[in-house]
Coordinates of C-alpha atoms in Angstrom, one line a residue:
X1 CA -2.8 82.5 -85.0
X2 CA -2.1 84.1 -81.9
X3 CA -5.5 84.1 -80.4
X4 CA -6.5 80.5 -81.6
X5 CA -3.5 79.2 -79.8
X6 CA -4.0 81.5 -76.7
X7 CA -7.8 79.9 -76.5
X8 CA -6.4 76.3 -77.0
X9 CA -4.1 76.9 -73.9
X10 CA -6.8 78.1 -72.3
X11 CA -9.5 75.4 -73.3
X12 CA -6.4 72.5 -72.6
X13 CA -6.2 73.4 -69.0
X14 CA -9.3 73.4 -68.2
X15 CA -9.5 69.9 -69.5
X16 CA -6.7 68.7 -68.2
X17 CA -7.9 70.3 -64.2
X18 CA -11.1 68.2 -64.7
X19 CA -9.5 65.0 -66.3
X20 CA -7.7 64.9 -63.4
X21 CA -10.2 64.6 -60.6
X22 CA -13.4 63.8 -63.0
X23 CA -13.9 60.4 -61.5
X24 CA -13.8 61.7 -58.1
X25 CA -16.1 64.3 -59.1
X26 CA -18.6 61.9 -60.3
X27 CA -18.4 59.5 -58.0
X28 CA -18.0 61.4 -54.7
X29 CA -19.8 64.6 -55.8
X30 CA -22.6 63.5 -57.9
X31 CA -23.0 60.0 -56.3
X32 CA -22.6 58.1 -59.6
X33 CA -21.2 54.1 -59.3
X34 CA -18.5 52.9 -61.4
X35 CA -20.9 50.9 -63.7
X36 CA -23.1 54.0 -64.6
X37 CA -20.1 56.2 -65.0
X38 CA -18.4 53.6 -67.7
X39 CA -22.0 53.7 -69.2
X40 CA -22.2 57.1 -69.8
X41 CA -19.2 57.5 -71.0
X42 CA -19.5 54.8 -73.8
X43 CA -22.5 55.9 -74.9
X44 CA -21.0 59.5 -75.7
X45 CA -18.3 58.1 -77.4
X46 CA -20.6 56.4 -79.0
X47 CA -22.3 59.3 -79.9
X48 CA -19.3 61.1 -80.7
X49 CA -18.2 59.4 -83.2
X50 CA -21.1 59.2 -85.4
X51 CA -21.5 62.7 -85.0
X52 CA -18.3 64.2 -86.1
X53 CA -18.5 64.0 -89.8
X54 CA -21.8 65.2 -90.2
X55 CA -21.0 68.1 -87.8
X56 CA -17.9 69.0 -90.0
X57 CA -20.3 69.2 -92.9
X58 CA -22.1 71.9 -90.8
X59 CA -19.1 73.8 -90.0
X60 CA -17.7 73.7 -93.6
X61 CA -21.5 75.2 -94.7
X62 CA -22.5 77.6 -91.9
X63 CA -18.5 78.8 -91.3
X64 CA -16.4 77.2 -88.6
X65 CA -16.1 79.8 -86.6
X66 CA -20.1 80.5 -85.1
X67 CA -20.4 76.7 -85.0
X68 CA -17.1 76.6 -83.0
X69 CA -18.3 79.5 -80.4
X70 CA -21.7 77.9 -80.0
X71 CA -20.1 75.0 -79.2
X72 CA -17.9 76.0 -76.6
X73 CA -20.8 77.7 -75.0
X74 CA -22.6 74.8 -74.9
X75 CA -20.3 72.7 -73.7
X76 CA -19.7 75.1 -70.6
X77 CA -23.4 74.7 -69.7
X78 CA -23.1 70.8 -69.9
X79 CA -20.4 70.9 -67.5
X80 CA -21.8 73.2 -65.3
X81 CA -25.2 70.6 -65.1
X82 CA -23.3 67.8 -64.7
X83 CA -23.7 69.5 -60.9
X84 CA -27.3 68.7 -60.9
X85 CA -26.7 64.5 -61.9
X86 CA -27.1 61.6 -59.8
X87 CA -28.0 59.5 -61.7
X88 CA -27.9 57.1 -65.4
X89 CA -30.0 58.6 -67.7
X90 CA -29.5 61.9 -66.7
X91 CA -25.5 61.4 -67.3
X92 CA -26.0 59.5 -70.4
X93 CA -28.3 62.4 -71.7
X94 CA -25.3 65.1 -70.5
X95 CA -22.2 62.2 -71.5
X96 CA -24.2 62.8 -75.6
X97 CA -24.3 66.0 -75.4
X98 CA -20.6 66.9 -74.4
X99 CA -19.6 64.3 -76.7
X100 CA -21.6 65.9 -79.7
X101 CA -20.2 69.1 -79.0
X102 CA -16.7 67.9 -78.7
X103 CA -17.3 66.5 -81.7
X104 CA -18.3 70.2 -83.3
X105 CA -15.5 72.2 -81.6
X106 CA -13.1 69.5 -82.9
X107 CA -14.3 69.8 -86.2
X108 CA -14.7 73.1 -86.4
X109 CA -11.6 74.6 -84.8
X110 CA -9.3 72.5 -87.0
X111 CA -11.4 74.1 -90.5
X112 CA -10.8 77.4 -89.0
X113 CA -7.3 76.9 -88.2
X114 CA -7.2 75.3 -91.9
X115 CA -8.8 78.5 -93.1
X116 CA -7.1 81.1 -90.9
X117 CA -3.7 80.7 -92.6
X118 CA -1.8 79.7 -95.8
X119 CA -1.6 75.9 -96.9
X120 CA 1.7 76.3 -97.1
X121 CA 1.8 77.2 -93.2
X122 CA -1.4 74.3 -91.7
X123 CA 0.8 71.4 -90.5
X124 CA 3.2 74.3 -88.9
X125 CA 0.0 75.6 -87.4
X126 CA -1.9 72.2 -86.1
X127 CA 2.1 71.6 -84.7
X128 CA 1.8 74.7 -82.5
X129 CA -1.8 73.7 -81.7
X130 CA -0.9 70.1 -80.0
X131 CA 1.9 71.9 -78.2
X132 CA -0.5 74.8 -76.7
X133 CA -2.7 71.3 -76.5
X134 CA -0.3 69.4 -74.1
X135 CA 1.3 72.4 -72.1
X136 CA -2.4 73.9 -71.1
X137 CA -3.2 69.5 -70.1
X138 CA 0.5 69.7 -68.0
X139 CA -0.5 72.8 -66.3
X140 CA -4.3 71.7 -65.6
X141 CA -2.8 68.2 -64.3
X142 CA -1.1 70.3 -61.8
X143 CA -3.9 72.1 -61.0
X144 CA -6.0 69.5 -60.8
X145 CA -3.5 67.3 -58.2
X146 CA -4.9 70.2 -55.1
X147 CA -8.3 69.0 -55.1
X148 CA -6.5 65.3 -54.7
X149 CA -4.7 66.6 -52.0
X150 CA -7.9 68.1 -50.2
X151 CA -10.4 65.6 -51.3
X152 CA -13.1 67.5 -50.8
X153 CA -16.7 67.6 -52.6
X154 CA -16.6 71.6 -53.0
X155 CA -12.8 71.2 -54.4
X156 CA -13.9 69.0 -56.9
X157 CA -17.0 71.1 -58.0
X158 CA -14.6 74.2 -57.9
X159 CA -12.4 72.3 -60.7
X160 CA -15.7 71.2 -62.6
X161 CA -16.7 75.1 -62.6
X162 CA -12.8 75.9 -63.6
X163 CA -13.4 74.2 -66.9
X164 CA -16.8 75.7 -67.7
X165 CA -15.3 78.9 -67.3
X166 CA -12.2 78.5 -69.9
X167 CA -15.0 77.1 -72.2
X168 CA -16.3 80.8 -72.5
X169 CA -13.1 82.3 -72.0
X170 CA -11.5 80.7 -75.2
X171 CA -15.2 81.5 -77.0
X172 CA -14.3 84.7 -76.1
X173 CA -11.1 84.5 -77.5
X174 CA -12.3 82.5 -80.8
X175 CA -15.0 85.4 -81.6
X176 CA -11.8 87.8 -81.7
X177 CA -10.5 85.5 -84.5
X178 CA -11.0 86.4 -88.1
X179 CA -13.8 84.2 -90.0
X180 CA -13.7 81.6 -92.5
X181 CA -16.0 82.4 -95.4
X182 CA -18.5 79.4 -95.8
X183 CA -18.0 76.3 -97.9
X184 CA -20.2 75.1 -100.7
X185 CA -19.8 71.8 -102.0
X186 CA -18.9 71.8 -105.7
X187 CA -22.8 71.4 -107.7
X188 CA -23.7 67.8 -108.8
X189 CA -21.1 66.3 -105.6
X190 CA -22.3 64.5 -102.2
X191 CA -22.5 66.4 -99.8
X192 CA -20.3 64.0 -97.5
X193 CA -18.1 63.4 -99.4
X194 CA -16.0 62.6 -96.7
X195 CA -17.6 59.5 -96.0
X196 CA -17.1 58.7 -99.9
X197 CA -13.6 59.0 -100.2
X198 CA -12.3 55.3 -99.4
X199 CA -8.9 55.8 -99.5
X200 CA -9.4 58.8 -96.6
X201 CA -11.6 56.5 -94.9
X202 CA -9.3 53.6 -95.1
X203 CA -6.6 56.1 -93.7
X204 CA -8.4 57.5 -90.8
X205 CA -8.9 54.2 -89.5
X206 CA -5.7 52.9 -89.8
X207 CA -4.6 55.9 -88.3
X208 CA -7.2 56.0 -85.7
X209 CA -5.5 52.6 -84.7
X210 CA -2.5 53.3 -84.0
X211 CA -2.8 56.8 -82.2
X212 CA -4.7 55.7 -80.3
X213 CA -2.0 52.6 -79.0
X214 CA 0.7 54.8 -78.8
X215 CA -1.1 57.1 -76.7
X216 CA -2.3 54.3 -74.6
X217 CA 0.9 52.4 -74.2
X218 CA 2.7 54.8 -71.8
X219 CA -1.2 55.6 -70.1
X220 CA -2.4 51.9 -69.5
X221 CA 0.1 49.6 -70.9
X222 CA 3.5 51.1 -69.2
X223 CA 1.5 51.2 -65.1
X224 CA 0.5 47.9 -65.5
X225 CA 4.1 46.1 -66.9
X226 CA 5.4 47.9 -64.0
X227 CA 3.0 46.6 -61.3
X228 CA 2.8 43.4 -63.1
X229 CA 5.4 42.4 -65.6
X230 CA 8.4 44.1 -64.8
X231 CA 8.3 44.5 -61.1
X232 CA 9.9 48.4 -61.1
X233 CA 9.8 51.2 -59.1
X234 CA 6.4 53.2 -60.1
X235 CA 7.4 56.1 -59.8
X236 CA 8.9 55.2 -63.8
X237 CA 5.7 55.8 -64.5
X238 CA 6.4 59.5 -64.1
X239 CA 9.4 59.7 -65.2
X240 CA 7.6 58.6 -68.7
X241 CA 5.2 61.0 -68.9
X242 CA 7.0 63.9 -67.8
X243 CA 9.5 62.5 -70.6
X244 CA 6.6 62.8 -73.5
X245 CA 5.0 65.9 -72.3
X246 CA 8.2 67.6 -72.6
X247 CA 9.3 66.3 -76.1
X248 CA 5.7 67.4 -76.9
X249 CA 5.9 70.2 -76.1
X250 CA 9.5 71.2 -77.8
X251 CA 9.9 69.1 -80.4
X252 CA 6.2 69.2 -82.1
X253 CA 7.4 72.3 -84.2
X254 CA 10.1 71.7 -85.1
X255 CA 9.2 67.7 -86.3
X256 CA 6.9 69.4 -89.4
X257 CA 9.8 71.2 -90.9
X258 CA 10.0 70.0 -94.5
X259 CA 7.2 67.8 -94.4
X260 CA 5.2 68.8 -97.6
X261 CA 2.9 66.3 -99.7
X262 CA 2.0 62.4 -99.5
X263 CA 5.4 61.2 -100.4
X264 CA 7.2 63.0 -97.3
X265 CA 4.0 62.3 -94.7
X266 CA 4.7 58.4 -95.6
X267 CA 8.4 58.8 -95.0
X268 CA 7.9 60.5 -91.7
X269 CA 4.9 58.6 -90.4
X270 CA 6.7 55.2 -91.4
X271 CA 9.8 56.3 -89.5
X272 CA 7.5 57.3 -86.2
X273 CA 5.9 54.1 -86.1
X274 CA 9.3 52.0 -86.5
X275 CA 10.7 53.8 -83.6
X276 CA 7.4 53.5 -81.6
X277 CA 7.4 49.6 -82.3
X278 CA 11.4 50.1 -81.0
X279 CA 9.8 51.9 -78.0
X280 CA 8.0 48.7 -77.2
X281 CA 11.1 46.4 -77.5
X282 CA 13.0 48.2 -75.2
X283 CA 9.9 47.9 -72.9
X284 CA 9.3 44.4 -73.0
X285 CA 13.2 44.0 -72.1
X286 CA 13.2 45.8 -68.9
X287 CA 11.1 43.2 -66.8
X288 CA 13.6 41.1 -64.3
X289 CA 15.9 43.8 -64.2
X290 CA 17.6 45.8 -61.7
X291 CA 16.1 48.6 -60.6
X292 CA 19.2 51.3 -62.4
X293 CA 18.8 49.4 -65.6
X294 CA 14.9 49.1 -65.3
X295 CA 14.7 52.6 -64.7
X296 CA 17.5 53.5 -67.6
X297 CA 15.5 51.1 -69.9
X298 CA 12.3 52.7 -69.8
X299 CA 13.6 56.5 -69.7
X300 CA 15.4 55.0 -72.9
X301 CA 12.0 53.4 -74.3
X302 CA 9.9 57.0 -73.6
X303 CA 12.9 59.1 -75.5
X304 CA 12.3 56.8 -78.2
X305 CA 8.6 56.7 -78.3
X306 CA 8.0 59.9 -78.0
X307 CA 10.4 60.5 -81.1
X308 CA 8.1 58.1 -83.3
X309 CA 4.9 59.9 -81.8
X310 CA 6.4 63.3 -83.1
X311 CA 6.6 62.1 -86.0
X312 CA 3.3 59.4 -86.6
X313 CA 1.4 62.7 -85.9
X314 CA 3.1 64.7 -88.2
X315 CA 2.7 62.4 -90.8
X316 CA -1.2 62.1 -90.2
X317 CA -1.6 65.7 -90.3
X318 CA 0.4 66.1 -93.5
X319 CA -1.9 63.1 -95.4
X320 CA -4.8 64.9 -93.9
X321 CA -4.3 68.1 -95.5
X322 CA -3.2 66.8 -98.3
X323 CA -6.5 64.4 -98.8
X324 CA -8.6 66.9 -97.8
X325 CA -10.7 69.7 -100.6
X326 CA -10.4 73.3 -99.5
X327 CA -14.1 73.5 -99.1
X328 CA -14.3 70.1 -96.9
X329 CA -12.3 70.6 -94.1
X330 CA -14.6 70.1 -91.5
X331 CA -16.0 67.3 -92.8
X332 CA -12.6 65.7 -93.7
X333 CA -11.4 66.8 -90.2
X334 CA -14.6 65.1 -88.7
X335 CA -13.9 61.8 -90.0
X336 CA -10.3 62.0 -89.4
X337 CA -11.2 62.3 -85.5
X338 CA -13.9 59.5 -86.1
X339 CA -11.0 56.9 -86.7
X340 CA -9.5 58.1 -83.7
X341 CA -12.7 57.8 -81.5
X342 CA -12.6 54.4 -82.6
X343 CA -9.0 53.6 -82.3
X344 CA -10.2 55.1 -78.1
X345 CA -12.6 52.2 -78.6
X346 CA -10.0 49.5 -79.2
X347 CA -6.4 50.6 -78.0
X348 CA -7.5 50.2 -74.3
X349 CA -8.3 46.1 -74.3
X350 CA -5.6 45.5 -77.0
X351 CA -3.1 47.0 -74.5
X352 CA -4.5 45.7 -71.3
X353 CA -4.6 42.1 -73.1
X354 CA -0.9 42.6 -74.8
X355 CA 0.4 43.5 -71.6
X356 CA -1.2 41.6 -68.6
X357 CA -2.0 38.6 -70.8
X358 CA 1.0 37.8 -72.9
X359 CA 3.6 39.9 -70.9
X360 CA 7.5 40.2 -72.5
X361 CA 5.8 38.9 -75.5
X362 CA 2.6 41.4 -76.0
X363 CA 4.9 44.2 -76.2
X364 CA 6.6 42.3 -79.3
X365 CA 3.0 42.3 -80.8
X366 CA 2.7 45.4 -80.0
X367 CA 5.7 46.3 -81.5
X368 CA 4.5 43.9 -84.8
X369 CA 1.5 45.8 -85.2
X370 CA 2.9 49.6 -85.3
X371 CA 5.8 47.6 -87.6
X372 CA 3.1 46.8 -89.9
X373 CA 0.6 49.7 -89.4
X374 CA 3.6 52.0 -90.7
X375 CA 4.3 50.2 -93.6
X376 CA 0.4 50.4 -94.8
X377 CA 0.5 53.8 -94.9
X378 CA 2.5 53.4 -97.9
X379 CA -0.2 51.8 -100.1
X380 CA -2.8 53.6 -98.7
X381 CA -1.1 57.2 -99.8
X382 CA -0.2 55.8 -103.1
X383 CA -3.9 55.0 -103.4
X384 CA -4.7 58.5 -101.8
X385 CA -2.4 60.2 -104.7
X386 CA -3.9 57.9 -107.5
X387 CA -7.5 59.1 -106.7
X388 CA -6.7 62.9 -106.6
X389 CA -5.6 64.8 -109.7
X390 CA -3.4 67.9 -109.5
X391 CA -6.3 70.4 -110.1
X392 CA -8.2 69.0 -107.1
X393 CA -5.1 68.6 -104.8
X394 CA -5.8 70.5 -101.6
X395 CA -2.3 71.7 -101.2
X396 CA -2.1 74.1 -104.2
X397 CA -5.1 76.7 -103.5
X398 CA -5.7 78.7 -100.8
X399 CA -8.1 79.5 -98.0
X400 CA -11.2 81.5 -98.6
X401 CA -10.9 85.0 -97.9
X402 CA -11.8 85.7 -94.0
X403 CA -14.0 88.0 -92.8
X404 CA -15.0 89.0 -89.5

C-alpha cells in the first residue's frame, strides 16, 4: 500500500507540473495554435474513452500490474516526443496515444490496488489514493507556477521532461509492488461483461455526470461568475481552491469510515450531492454583494461543496466495488472512468452555458440537477442489488493470492 501510494504522489506531481504550463508548452514551445491544440485533445479523449473498458479487460487477463508498468513507460516516451511536434497530425497521433495509455494505467492501477488489499480495506485504500492524488497535483501546481514566472521555452521543456521522468520513477516503484494473479472470466460468460451489466452502465454515466460538474464548477463555472456575474475580487478564486485541495486532502479518509455496501454508498452519495446543489445556492447568492460578504459567501459555498464532493466520491467508489466481480475489476474500473470521460465531455458547456448564459439562475439549475442526480442513485442501486445475488456479490470474497 505504501509503495502504490508513494508512486501515485509521485506520478500526481508530475501531472500537476505539466498541467500547469501545458498550453504554454504547446503553444510557445512546439508552435501549435489554439485550434490544433483543442483538436488534439478531443480526439484523445475521444480515444480515451473507447479504450478504457477494453483495456481493463486486458489488465484483468494478463495481470494489472505488467500492463500498468508498460504503461507508464509508454506514456513517458509520449511525453518526451511531444518535443519533436509542430504540428496536427503528429499531436493527434501522440494526444491517442497518451490518452490510450491513460486509459490502461487508470484501469489497471485501480485492479491492482483492488487486488493488493482486503475488500474489506478498497474504499479505505482508493481514499488514500485521491489524497496522495491531489497533494502530489498541489505540489506540482507549485512547481509548475516557476516556469510562469520565467516564461521561457527551455523552462517549459524542463517541466515536460519533469513528468516523463516521474512516469518511470513510479514504474519503478509499481514493479516493487506485489502482483495480482490474472483474472479469467467465469466459462460460458462475455468477456465484457462490463459493457453488459446495465445497471453499472447506467451508474457510471450518471455518475460520470455529475463528477464531472462538481469538479468543473469551482474550475470554470466559479472564474467566470466572478468576472461576470458576481463582480468579486478574483483572487476568491483562490481562496476556493486552496479551500477544496485542503478538505481533499484531510477529510478523504476519514469520509469512507463506515461506508460498506449499496445501501450506505446511496445514503452517502445522496447526502454529497444535496450539499453540492447547496454549494451552488450559496453561489448564485453572492453576485451584487459587498465585497466582505461576497468573499464570506463563496469561502462558505467551497466549505460546503467540498463536503458534498467528499462524500459523492465516496459513495461512487463504494457502488463501484460493490457492482464490480472479483475477477473484473479492470474492466468494471474501465467503464467506470468511461462515464467520467464523458461527463469531461459535457460538464464544460453545461457550466459555461449555466453560468454566463442564465447567471443567478444557472446556478439554481445547477443546483436542480445534482438535486435530482442524487436522488437517481437510489433506483439505480436498488436495481444494482436486484441484479446481483449474494454468492456473486463482490464484497464477500477476496483478492487473488499475489505474487511477485
Amino acid at each position: 500500500m505504501r509503495v502504490l501510494l508513494l508512486a501515485t504522489l509521485v506520478n500526481a506531481f508530475g501531472n500537476g507540473a505539466y498541467l500547469t504550463t501545458s498550453v504554454l508548452f504547446l503553444t510557445t514551445v512546439a508552435g501549435l495554435s489554439p485550434a490544433t491544440i483543442a483538436a488534439g485533445l478531443s480526439a484523445g479523449a475521444a480515444a480515451g474513452v473507447l479504450a478504457v473498458t477494453p483495456l481493463g479487460y486486458v489488465a484483468d487477463r494478463y495481470g494489472p500490474k505488467r500492463l500498468s508498468i508498460l504503461s507508464m513507460i509508454v506514456l513517458a516516451g509520449s511525453y518526451t516526443a511531444l518535443l519533436a511536434v509542430h504540428s496536427l497530425m503528429p499531436f493527434i497521433l501522440l494526444s491517442c496515444l497518451i490518452a490510450v495509455a491513460t486509459a490502461l494505467v487508470k484501469s489497471a492501477n485501480g485492479a491492482l490496488a483492488a487486488g493488493s488489499v482486503p475488500a474489506a480495506s478498497r474504499l479505505t485504500m482508493r481514499a488514500r489514493l485521491r489524497t496522495m492524488t491531489n497533494a502530489g497535483m498541489g505540489l506540482g501546481t507549485l512547481a509548475g507556477s516557476i516556469p510562469l514566472l520565467l516564461h521561457t521555452p527551455v523552462a517549459y521543456a524542463v517541466i515536460l521532461l519533469v513528468n516523463a521522468a516521474t512516469f518511470l520513477v513510479a514504474a519503478v516503484l509499481v514493479a516493487r509492488v506485489p502482483g495480482v494473479a490474472p483474472q479469467t472470466t467465469p466459462v460460458g460468460g462475455p468477456r465484457l461483461v462490463a459493457l453488459r451489466d446495465r445497471p453499472f452502465l447506467a451508474f457510471a454515466a450518471l455518475d460520470g455526470l455529475i463528477s464531472s460538474t462538481y469538479n468543473d464548477l469551482l474550475g470554470i463555472g466559479l472564474p467566470l461568475w466572478l468576472a461576470t456575474g458576481a463582480h468579486a475580487p478574483l483572487w476568491l478564486i483562490s481562496v476556493a481552491l486552496v479551500i477544496n485541495t485542503a478538505g481533499c486532502v484531510l477529510l478523504q479518509v476519514r469520509m469512507t469510515r463506515g461506508v460498506d455496501g449499496l445501501a450506505a454508498a446511496r445514503r452517502v452519495a445522496l447526502r454529497g450531492s444535496a450539499l453540492v446543489a447547496l454549494s451552488c445556492a450559496i453561489f448564485a447568492i453572492a453576485a451584487g454583494r459587498s465585497p466582505w460578504l461576497a468573499g464570506t459567501l463563496i469561502a462558505t459555498a467551497a466549505v460546503v461543496h467540498v463536503l458534498g464532493e467528499l462524500w459523492l466520491s465516496t459513495g461512487s467508489w463504494a457502488v463501484l466495488f460493490a457492482m464490480a466481480p472479483p475477477w473484473a475489476q479492470g474492466q468494471y474500473q474501465g467503464a467506470y472512468f468511461a462515464g467520467r470521460g464523458l461527463g469531461d465531455m459535457v460538464a464544460p458547456p453545461l457550466v459555461t452555458a449555466c453560468v454566463l448564459g442564465l447567471h443567478g439562475s444557472g446556478w439554481l439549475v445547477l443546483a436542480a440537477l445534482f438535486a435530482g442526480g442524487g436522488l437517481l442513485y437510489l433506483p439505480l442501486t436498488r436495481w444494482a442489488a436486484g441484479t446481483r445475488s449474494a454468492a456473486s456479490s463482490p464484497a464477500l470474497p477476496e483478492p487473488a493470492t499475489p505474487h511477485p
